[in-house]
CSV table of C-alpha atoms in Angstrom, one decimal:
chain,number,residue,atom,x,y,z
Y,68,UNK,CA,0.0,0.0,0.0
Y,69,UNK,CA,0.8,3.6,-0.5
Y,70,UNK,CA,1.4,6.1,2.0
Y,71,UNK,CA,-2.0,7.0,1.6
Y,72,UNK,CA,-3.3,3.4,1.8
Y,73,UNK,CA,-4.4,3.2,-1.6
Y,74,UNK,CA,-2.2,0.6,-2.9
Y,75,UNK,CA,-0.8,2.9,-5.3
Y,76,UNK,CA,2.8,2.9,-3.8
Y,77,UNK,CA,5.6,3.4,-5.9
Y,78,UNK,CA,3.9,2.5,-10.1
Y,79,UNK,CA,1.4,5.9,-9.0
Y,80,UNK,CA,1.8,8.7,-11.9
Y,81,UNK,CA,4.5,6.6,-13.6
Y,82,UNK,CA,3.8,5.2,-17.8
Y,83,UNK,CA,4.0,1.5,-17.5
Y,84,UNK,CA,4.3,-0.5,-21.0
Y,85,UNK,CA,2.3,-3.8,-21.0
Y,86,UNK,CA,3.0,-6.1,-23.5
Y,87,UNK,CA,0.9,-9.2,-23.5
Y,88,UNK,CA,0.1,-11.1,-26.5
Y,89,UNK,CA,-3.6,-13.0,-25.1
Y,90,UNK,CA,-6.3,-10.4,-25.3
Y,91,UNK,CA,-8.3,-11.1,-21.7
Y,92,UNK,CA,-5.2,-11.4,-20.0
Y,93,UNK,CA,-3.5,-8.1,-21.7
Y,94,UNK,CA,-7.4,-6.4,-20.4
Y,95,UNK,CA,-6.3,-7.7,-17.0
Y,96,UNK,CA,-2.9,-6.8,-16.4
Y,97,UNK,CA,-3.6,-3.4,-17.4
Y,98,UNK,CA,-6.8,-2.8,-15.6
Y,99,UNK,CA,-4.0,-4.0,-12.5
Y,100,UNK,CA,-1.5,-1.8,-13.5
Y,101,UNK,CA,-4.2,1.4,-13.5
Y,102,UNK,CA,-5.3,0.1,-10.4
Y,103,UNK,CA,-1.9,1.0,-9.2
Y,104,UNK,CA,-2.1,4.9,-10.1
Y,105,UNK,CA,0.3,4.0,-13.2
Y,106,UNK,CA,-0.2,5.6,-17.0
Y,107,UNK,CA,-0.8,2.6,-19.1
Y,108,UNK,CA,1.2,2.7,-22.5
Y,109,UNK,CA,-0.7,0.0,-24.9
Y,110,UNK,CA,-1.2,-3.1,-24.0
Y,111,UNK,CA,0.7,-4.4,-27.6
Y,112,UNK,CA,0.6,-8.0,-28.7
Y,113,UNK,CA,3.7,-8.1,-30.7
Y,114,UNK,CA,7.2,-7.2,-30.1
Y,115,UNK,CA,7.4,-4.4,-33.3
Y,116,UNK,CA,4.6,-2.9,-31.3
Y,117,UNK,CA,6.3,-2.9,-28.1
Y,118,UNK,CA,9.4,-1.9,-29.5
Y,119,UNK,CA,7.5,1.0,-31.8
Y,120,UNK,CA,5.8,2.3,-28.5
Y,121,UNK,CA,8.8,2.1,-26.2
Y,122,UNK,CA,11.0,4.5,-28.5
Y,123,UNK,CA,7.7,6.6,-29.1
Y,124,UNK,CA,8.1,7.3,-25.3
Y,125,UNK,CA,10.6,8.6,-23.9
Y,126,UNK,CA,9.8,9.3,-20.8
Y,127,UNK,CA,9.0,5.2,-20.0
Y,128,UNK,CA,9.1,4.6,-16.7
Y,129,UNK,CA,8.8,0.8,-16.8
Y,130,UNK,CA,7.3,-2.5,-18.5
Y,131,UNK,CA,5.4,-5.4,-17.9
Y,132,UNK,CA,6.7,-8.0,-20.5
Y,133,UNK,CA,4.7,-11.4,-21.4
Y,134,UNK,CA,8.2,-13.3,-22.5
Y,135,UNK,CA,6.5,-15.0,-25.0
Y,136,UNK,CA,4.5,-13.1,-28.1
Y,137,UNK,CA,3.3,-15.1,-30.3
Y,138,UNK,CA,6.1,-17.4,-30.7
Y,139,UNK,CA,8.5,-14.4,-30.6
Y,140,UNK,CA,10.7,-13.8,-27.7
Y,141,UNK,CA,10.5,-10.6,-25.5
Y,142,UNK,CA,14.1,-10.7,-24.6
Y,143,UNK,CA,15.6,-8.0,-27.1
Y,144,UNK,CA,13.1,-5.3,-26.4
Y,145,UNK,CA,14.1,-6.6,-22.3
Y,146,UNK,CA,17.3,-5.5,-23.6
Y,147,UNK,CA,16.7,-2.3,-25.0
Y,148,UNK,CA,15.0,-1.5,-21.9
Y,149,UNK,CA,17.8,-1.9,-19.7
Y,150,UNK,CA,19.9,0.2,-22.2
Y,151,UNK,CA,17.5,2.5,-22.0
Y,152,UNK,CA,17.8,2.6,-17.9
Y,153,UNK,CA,13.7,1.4,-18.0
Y,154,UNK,CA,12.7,-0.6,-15.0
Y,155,UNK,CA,10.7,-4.1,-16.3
Y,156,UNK,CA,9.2,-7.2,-14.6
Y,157,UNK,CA,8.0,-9.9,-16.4
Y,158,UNK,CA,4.6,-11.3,-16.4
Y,159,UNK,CA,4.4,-15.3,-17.3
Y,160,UNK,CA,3.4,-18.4,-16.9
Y,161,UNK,CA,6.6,-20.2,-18.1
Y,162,UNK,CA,9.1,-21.5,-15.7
Y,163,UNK,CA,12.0,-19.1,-14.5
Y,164,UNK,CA,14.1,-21.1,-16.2
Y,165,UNK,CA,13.0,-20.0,-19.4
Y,166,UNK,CA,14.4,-17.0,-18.8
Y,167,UNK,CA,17.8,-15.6,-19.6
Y,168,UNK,CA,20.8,-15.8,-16.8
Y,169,UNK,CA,21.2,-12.2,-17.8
Y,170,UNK,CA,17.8,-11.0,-16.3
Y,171,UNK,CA,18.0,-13.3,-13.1
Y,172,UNK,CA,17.6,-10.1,-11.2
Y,173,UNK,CA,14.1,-8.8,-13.0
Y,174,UNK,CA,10.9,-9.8,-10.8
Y,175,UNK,CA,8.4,-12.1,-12.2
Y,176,UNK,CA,5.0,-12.5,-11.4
Y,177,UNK,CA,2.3,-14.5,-12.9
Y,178,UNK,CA,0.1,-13.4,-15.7
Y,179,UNK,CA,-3.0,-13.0,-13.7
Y,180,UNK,CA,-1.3,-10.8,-11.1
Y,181,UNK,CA,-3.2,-8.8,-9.1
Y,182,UNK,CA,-2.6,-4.6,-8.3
Y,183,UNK,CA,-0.2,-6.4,-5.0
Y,184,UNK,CA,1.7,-8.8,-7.1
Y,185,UNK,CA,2.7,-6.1,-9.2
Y,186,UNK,CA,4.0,-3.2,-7.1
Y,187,UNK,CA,5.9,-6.1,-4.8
Y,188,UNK,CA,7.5,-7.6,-7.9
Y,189,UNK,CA,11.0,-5.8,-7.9
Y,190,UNK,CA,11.0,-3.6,-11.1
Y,191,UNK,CA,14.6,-4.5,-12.7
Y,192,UNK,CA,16.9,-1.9,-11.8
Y,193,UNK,CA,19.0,-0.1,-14.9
């Protein structure tokens, strides 16, 4: 919760990508992230999307990345996010070890995480 109580916390006034490929899910995750006092940018099922509407804004202040879009890995525009200094967390069903040694230090939560699960999943740091 936020210092107010409102579970805003630390996502409030900040743009949040989500990039989620399955459409009910994607509705979900964003209605979470709003829920949290956060901007939502998208949600985008593919990663040209993601990647068109992370350089479209600069001023991203984080992501929450599905790792898997349609057969097509999220892992490069995870990349260009941490170039970019961009705080992510990933939101999946697939076993951690799925993911890349290189983003060992990125929270996870599930795809159906609720407005908790997402502020207390650590945001990868740049």
């Amino acid at each position: 919760m936020g210092a107010d109580g409102s579970g805003h916390g630390r996502l409030f006034g900040r743009s949040i990508l989500v990039v989620e490929d399955e459409y009910f899910i994607a509705d979900h995750l964003m209605r979470q992230v709003e829920q949290c006092g956060a901007n939502v940018i998208g949600p985008v099922a593919t990663l040209d999307e993601a990647r068109s509407l992370a350089w479209a804004n600069p001023h991203l202040d984080g992501a929450v990345l599905d790792i898997n879009l349609r057969g097509t890995w999220v892992f490069p525009l995870a990349d260009e996010l941490a170039e970019r200094g961009v705080r992510f967390i990933f939101a999946t069903g697939y076993d951690a070890r799925m993911i890349p040694a290189r983003f060992a230090h990125v929270g996870r939560c599930e795809k159906c995480a609720d407005a908790a699960e997402i502020t207390a999943a650590p945001f990868a740091e740049s």
